[in-house]
Amino acid sequence: MGQKVLLSEKEINIILHRLACQLLENHLDFKDTVLIGLQPRGIFVAERLKRILQEEYGVKEIKLGFLDITFYRDDFRRGDKTLEATKTKIDFLIEDKKVVLIDDVLYTGRSIRSALTAIQSFGRPSEIELLALIDRRFSRHLPIQPNYRGRQVDAINGEKVKVLWKENDGEDAIYLINK
């Protein structure tokens, strides 16, 4: 099993800053916008973006939540592997807010479909956008596209994209792994 570096720590940082600027351009003061990181790995992207927006671009208040989609997945209870739920933390109203769903890798689109269903339990947003750090465009099973895309990757033939974060894995890097 071989792997190659798709993005280094420096490249990830550049992309996160670009994505933060795109969000800032479309949402300005974030008064009517909330960020929702998808558990388990989208939360790292969401937390980094919030930090960049506040510390480097002076956005005063950004509402950030975490959404677990485990029980909304269409493969829940379908395989031998038991899925483990993580924690949902949304301690604000999303009614009539613009919601930006954030995930690390957009693959088949099924996780996003689950997130769209799950988020409805918290109210009816005025608008929902999608931000994906990595977009695996040739792997989609559903007609779902990101509004904000960090990097588009053409992974084929069983290749896997692995995103590592300092907070969780000890390094910031994105690898393409050949199985």
PDB file of C-alpha atoms in Angstrom:
ATOM      1  CA  MET A   1       0.000   0.000   0.000  1.00  0.00           C
ATOM      2  CA  GLY A   2       1.656   3.210  -1.178  1.00  0.00           C
ATOM      3  CA  GLN A   3       0.856   6.798  -0.431  1.00  0.00           C
ATOM      4  CA  LYS A   4       1.782  10.210  -1.741  1.00  0.00           C
ATOM      5  CA  VAL A   5       1.370  13.642  -0.212  1.00  0.00           C
ATOM      6  CA  LEU A   6      -1.458  15.559  -1.867  1.00  0.00           C
ATOM      7  CA  LEU A   7      -1.175  18.630   0.345  1.00  0.00           C
ATOM      8  CA  SER A   8       1.452  19.693   2.864  1.00  0.00           C
ATOM      9  CA  GLU A   9       0.796  21.710   6.019  1.00  0.00           C
ATOM     10  CA  LYS A  10       1.671  24.935   4.176  1.00  0.00           C
ATOM     11  CA  GLU A  11      -0.664  24.141   1.261  1.00  0.00           C
ATOM     12  CA  ILE A  12      -3.520  23.243   3.632  1.00  0.00           C
ATOM     13  CA  ASN A  13      -3.022  26.556   5.432  1.00  0.00           C
ATOM     14  CA  ILE A  14      -3.129  28.487   2.143  1.00  0.00           C
ATOM     15  CA  ILE A  15      -6.332  26.690   1.116  1.00  0.00           C
ATOM     16  CA  LEU A  16      -7.975  27.314   4.497  1.00  0.00           C
ATOM     17  CA  HIS A  17      -7.187  31.030   4.183  1.00  0.00           C
ATOM     18  CA  ARG A  18      -8.667  31.110   0.670  1.00  0.00           C
ATOM     19  CA  LEU A  19     -11.819  29.353   1.879  1.00  0.00           C
ATOM     20  CA  ALA A  20     -12.071  31.794   4.809  1.00  0.00           C
ATOM     21  CA  CYS A  21     -11.858  34.716   2.368  1.00  0.00           C
ATOM     22  CA  GLN A  22     -14.574  33.199   0.177  1.00  0.00           C
ATOM     23  CA  LEU A  23     -16.829  32.737   3.218  1.00  0.00           C
ATOM     24  CA  LEU A  24     -16.098  36.302   4.333  1.00  0.00           C
ATOM     25  CA  GLU A  25     -16.924  37.638   0.882  1.00  0.00           C
ATOM     26  CA  ASN A  26     -20.329  35.920   0.903  1.00  0.00           C
ATOM     27  CA  HIS A  27     -21.276  36.276   4.583  1.00  0.00           C
ATOM     28  CA  LEU A  28     -19.474  39.469   5.751  1.00  0.00           C
ATOM     29  CA  ASP A  29     -20.183  39.717   9.499  1.00  0.00           C
ATOM     30  CA  PHE A  30     -21.717  36.222   9.912  1.00  0.00           C
ATOM     31  CA  LYS A  31     -24.680  37.757  11.753  1.00  0.00           C
ATOM     32  CA  ASP A  32     -27.142  35.483   9.926  1.00  0.00           C
ATOM     33  CA  THR A  33     -24.717  32.640   9.168  1.00  0.00           C
ATOM     34  CA  VAL A  34     -23.734  29.572  11.186  1.00  0.00           C
ATOM     35  CA  LEU A  35     -20.958  27.061  10.524  1.00  0.00           C
ATOM     36  CA  ILE A  36     -21.705  23.374  11.100  1.00  0.00           C
ATOM     37  CA  GLY A  37     -18.799  20.908  11.078  1.00  0.00           C
ATOM     38  CA  LEU A  38     -19.780  17.332  10.281  1.00  0.00           C
ATOM     39  CA  GLN A  39     -18.568  14.781  12.821  1.00  0.00           C
ATOM     40  CA  PRO A  40     -16.086  13.331  13.079  1.00  0.00           C
ATOM     41  CA  ARG A  41     -13.533  15.000  10.777  1.00  0.00           C
ATOM     42  CA  GLY A  42     -15.301  18.056   9.397  1.00  0.00           C
ATOM     43  CA  ILE A  43     -15.081  19.637  12.824  1.00  0.00           C
ATOM     44  CA  PHE A  44     -11.332  20.185  12.419  1.00  0.00           C
ATOM     45  CA  VAL A  45     -11.875  22.145   9.181  1.00  0.00           C
ATOM     46  CA  ALA A  46     -14.702  24.153  10.782  1.00  0.00           C
ATOM     47  CA  GLU A  47     -12.681  25.005  13.899  1.00  0.00           C
ATOM     48  CA  ARG A  48      -9.695  26.125  11.817  1.00  0.00           C
ATOM     49  CA  LEU A  49     -11.882  28.307   9.602  1.00  0.00           C
ATOM     50  CA  LYS A  50     -13.537  29.921  12.611  1.00  0.00           C
ATOM     51  CA  ARG A  51     -10.147  30.666  14.150  1.00  0.00           C
ATOM     52  CA  ILE A  52      -8.819  32.196  10.897  1.00  0.00           C
ATOM     53  CA  LEU A  53     -11.948  34.319  10.431  1.00  0.00           C
ATOM     54  CA  GLN A  54     -11.793  35.644  13.985  1.00  0.00           C
ATOM     55  CA  GLU A  55      -8.060  36.048  14.517  1.00  0.00           C
ATOM     56  CA  GLU A  56      -6.920  37.140  11.072  1.00  0.00           C
ATOM     57  CA  TYR A  57      -9.996  38.809   9.573  1.00  0.00           C
ATOM     58  CA  GLY A  58     -11.551  40.305  12.697  1.00  0.00           C
ATOM     59  CA  VAL A  59     -14.969  38.640  12.536  1.00  0.00           C
ATOM     60  CA  LYS A  60     -16.304  39.191  16.049  1.00  0.00           C
ATOM     61  CA  GLU A  61     -18.793  36.385  16.555  1.00  0.00           C
ATOM     62  CA  ILE A  62     -19.197  33.163  14.602  1.00  0.00           C
ATOM     63  CA  LYS A  63     -21.619  30.487  15.664  1.00  0.00           C
ATOM     64  CA  LEU A  64     -20.024  27.048  15.272  1.00  0.00           C
ATOM     65  CA  GLY A  65     -21.763  23.735  15.807  1.00  0.00           C
ATOM     66  CA  PHE A  66     -20.985  20.063  15.273  1.00  0.00           C
ATOM     67  CA  LEU A  67     -23.431  17.634  13.680  1.00  0.00           C
ATOM     68  CA  ASP A  68     -23.357  13.854  14.017  1.00  0.00           C
ATOM     69  CA  ILE A  69     -25.084  12.130  11.086  1.00  0.00           C
ATOM     70  CA  THR A  70     -24.624   8.501  12.160  1.00  0.00           C
ATOM     71  CA  PHE A  71     -28.303   7.674  12.618  1.00  0.00           C
ATOM     72  CA  TYR A  72     -29.284   9.451   9.391  1.00  0.00           C
ATOM     73  CA  ARG A  73     -26.928   7.467   7.150  1.00  0.00           C
ATOM     74  CA  ASP A  74     -28.492   5.181   4.560  1.00  0.00           C
ATOM     75  CA  ASP A  75     -25.955   2.467   5.427  1.00  0.00           C
ATOM     76  CA  PHE A  76     -26.760   2.528   9.150  1.00  0.00           C
ATOM     77  CA  ARG A  77     -27.256  -1.104  10.297  1.00  0.00           C
ATOM     78  CA  ARG A  78     -26.485  -2.489   6.835  1.00  0.00           C
ATOM     79  CA  GLY A  79     -23.060  -3.975   7.364  1.00  0.00           C
ATOM     80  CA  ASP A  80     -21.198  -6.075   9.870  1.00  0.00           C
ATOM     81  CA  LYS A  81     -19.373  -3.043  11.231  1.00  0.00           C
ATOM     82  CA  THR A  82     -21.217  -1.242  14.018  1.00  0.00           C
ATOM     83  CA  LEU A  83     -21.252   2.504  13.499  1.00  0.00           C
ATOM     84  CA  GLU A  84     -20.416   4.592  16.555  1.00  0.00           C
ATOM     85  CA  ALA A  85     -22.135   7.907  17.079  1.00  0.00           C
ATOM     86  CA  THR A  86     -20.257  11.036  18.068  1.00  0.00           C
ATOM     87  CA  LYS A  87     -21.635  14.159  19.691  1.00  0.00           C
ATOM     88  CA  THR A  88     -23.906  16.744  18.112  1.00  0.00           C
ATOM     89  CA  LYS A  89     -23.407  20.204  19.572  1.00  0.00           C
ATOM     90  CA  ILE A  90     -25.652  22.905  18.176  1.00  0.00           C
ATOM     91  CA  ASP A  91     -26.493  25.303  20.985  1.00  0.00           C
ATOM     92  CA  PHE A  92     -28.091  28.032  18.870  1.00  0.00           C
ATOM     93  CA  LEU A  93     -31.097  28.391  16.584  1.00  0.00           C
ATOM     94  CA  ILE A  94     -30.679  27.784  12.877  1.00  0.00           C
ATOM     95  CA  GLU A  95     -34.203  28.888  11.974  1.00  0.00           C
ATOM     96  CA  ASP A  96     -33.954  31.356   9.051  1.00  0.00           C
ATOM     97  CA  LYS A  97     -30.125  31.317   9.239  1.00  0.00           C
ATOM     98  CA  LYS A  98     -27.678  30.608   6.438  1.00  0.00           C
ATOM     99  CA  VAL A  99     -26.002  27.302   7.287  1.00  0.00           C
ATOM    100  CA  VAL A 100     -22.597  26.314   5.926  1.00  0.00           C
ATOM    101  CA  LEU A 101     -22.061  22.559   6.263  1.00  0.00           C
ATOM    102  CA  ILE A 102     -18.346  21.775   6.481  1.00  0.00           C
ATOM    103  CA  ASP A 103     -16.624  18.448   5.838  1.00  0.00           C
ATOM    104  CA  ASP A 104     -13.088  17.345   5.103  1.00  0.00           C
ATOM    105  CA  VAL A 105     -13.759  15.098   2.079  1.00  0.00           C
ATOM    106  CA  LEU A 106     -16.750  15.086  -0.268  1.00  0.00           C
ATOM    107  CA  TYR A 107     -16.852  11.595  -1.711  1.00  0.00           C
ATOM    108  CA  THR A 108     -20.160   9.936  -2.714  1.00  0.00           C
ATOM    109  CA  GLY A 109     -22.387  12.703  -1.354  1.00  0.00           C
ATOM    110  CA  ARG A 110     -24.221  10.332   0.982  1.00  0.00           C
ATOM    111  CA  SER A 111     -22.875  11.961   4.154  1.00  0.00           C
ATOM    112  CA  ILE A 112     -24.088  15.340   2.930  1.00  0.00           C
ATOM    113  CA  ARG A 113     -27.514  13.912   2.120  1.00  0.00           C
ATOM    114  CA  SER A 114     -27.617  12.591   5.688  1.00  0.00           C
ATOM    115  CA  ALA A 115     -26.535  15.977   7.042  1.00  0.00           C
ATOM    116  CA  LEU A 116     -29.292  17.728   5.088  1.00  0.00           C
ATOM    117  CA  THR A 117     -31.824  15.421   6.736  1.00  0.00           C
ATOM    118  CA  ALA A 118     -30.277  15.714  10.210  1.00  0.00           C
ATOM    119  CA  ILE A 119     -30.041  19.514  10.181  1.00  0.00           C
ATOM    120  CA  GLN A 120     -33.808  19.780   9.697  1.00  0.00           C
ATOM    121  CA  SER A 121     -34.205  18.532  13.293  1.00  0.00           C
ATOM    122  CA  PHE A 122     -32.797  21.880  14.446  1.00  0.00           C
ATOM    123  CA  GLY A 123     -35.049  24.155  12.425  1.00  0.00           C
ATOM    124  CA  ARG A 124     -35.491  25.396   8.892  1.00  0.00           C
ATOM    125  CA  PRO A 125     -32.503  27.347   7.586  1.00  0.00           C
ATOM    126  CA  SER A 126     -33.037  30.044   4.974  1.00  0.00           C
ATOM    127  CA  GLU A 127     -30.172  28.591   2.936  1.00  0.00           C
ATOM    128  CA  ILE A 128     -27.664  25.745   3.141  1.00  0.00           C
ATOM    129  CA  GLU A 129     -24.221  25.818   1.558  1.00  0.00           C
ATOM    130  CA  LEU A 130     -21.512  23.167   1.457  1.00  0.00           C
ATOM    131  CA  LEU A 131     -17.795  23.608   2.042  1.00  0.00           C
ATOM    132  CA  ALA A 132     -15.477  20.655   1.369  1.00  0.00           C
ATOM    133  CA  LEU A 133     -11.728  20.755   1.878  1.00  0.00           C
ATOM    134  CA  ILE A 134     -11.286  17.916  -0.662  1.00  0.00           C
ATOM    135  CA  ASP A 135     -13.740  17.186  -3.481  1.00  0.00           C
ATOM    136  CA  ARG A 136     -13.413  13.724  -5.022  1.00  0.00           C
ATOM    137  CA  ARG A 137     -15.430  14.669  -8.079  1.00  0.00           C
ATOM    138  CA  PHE A 138     -15.530  11.349  -9.969  1.00  0.00           C
ATOM    139  CA  SER A 139     -16.918   9.382  -7.027  1.00  0.00           C
ATOM    140  CA  ARG A 140     -20.315  11.002  -6.589  1.00  0.00           C
ATOM    141  CA  HIS A 141     -23.416   8.810  -6.169  1.00  0.00           C
ATOM    142  CA  LEU A 142     -25.751  11.778  -5.636  1.00  0.00           C
ATOM    143  CA  PRO A 143     -26.052  15.148  -7.423  1.00  0.00           C
ATOM    144  CA  ILE A 144     -24.316  17.130  -4.663  1.00  0.00           C
ATOM    145  CA  GLN A 145     -21.650  19.763  -5.323  1.00  0.00           C
ATOM    146  CA  PRO A 146     -19.786  22.055  -2.913  1.00  0.00           C
ATOM    147  CA  ASN A 147     -20.270  25.827  -2.920  1.00  0.00           C
ATOM    148  CA  TYR A 148     -16.716  26.133  -1.561  1.00  0.00           C
ATOM    149  CA  ARG A 149     -14.003  23.676  -2.586  1.00  0.00           C
ATOM    150  CA  GLY A 150     -10.483  23.523  -1.213  1.00  0.00           C
ATOM    151  CA  ARG A 151      -8.952  21.148  -3.742  1.00  0.00           C
ATOM    152  CA  GLN A 152     -10.443  18.885  -6.368  1.00  0.00           C
ATOM    153  CA  VAL A 153      -8.911  15.411  -6.431  1.00  0.00           C
ATOM    154  CA  ASP A 154      -9.352  12.736  -9.057  1.00  0.00           C
ATOM    155  CA  ALA A 155      -8.880   9.586  -6.986  1.00  0.00           C
ATOM    156  CA  ILE A 156      -9.609   6.393  -8.931  1.00  0.00           C
ATOM    157  CA  ASN A 157      -9.176   2.620  -8.749  1.00  0.00           C
ATOM    158  CA  GLY A 158      -9.744   2.255  -5.028  1.00  0.00           C
ATOM    159  CA  GLU A 159      -7.479   5.140  -4.049  1.00  0.00           C
ATOM    160  CA  LYS A 160      -8.337   6.771  -0.734  1.00  0.00           C
ATOM    161  CA  VAL A 161      -7.871  10.332   0.460  1.00  0.00           C
ATOM    162  CA  LYS A 162      -6.674  10.592   4.063  1.00  0.00           C
ATOM    163  CA  VAL A 163      -6.773  13.932   5.874  1.00  0.00           C
ATOM    164  CA  LEU A 164      -4.615  14.298   8.986  1.00  0.00           C
ATOM    165  CA  TRP A 165      -4.882  17.103  11.557  1.00  0.00           C
ATOM    166  CA  LYS A 166      -2.350  18.126  14.186  1.00  0.00           C
ATOM    167  CA  GLU A 167      -5.067  18.147  16.837  1.00  0.00           C
ATOM    168  CA  ASN A 168      -5.946  14.521  16.186  1.00  0.00           C
ATOM    169  CA  ASP A 169      -3.151  12.880  14.196  1.00  0.00           C
ATOM    170  CA  GLY A 170      -0.027  14.853  15.095  1.00  0.00           C
ATOM    171  CA  GLU A 171       0.445  16.471  11.669  1.00  0.00           C
ATOM    172  CA  ASP A 172      -1.398  18.506   9.056  1.00  0.00           C
ATOM    173  CA  ALA A 173      -1.221  16.625   5.759  1.00  0.00           C
ATOM    174  CA  ILE A 174      -3.437  15.081   3.102  1.00  0.00           C
ATOM    175  CA  TYR A 175      -2.393  11.820   1.487  1.00  0.00           C
ATOM    176  CA  LEU A 176      -3.595   9.835  -1.512  1.00  0.00           C
ATOM    177  CA  ILE A 177      -3.342   6.182  -0.536  1.00  0.00           C
ATOM    178  CA  ASN A 178      -3.223   3.309  -3.043  1.00  0.00           C
ATOM    179  CA  LYS A 179      -4.822   0.164  -1.673  1.00  0.00           C
TER     180      LYS A 179
END
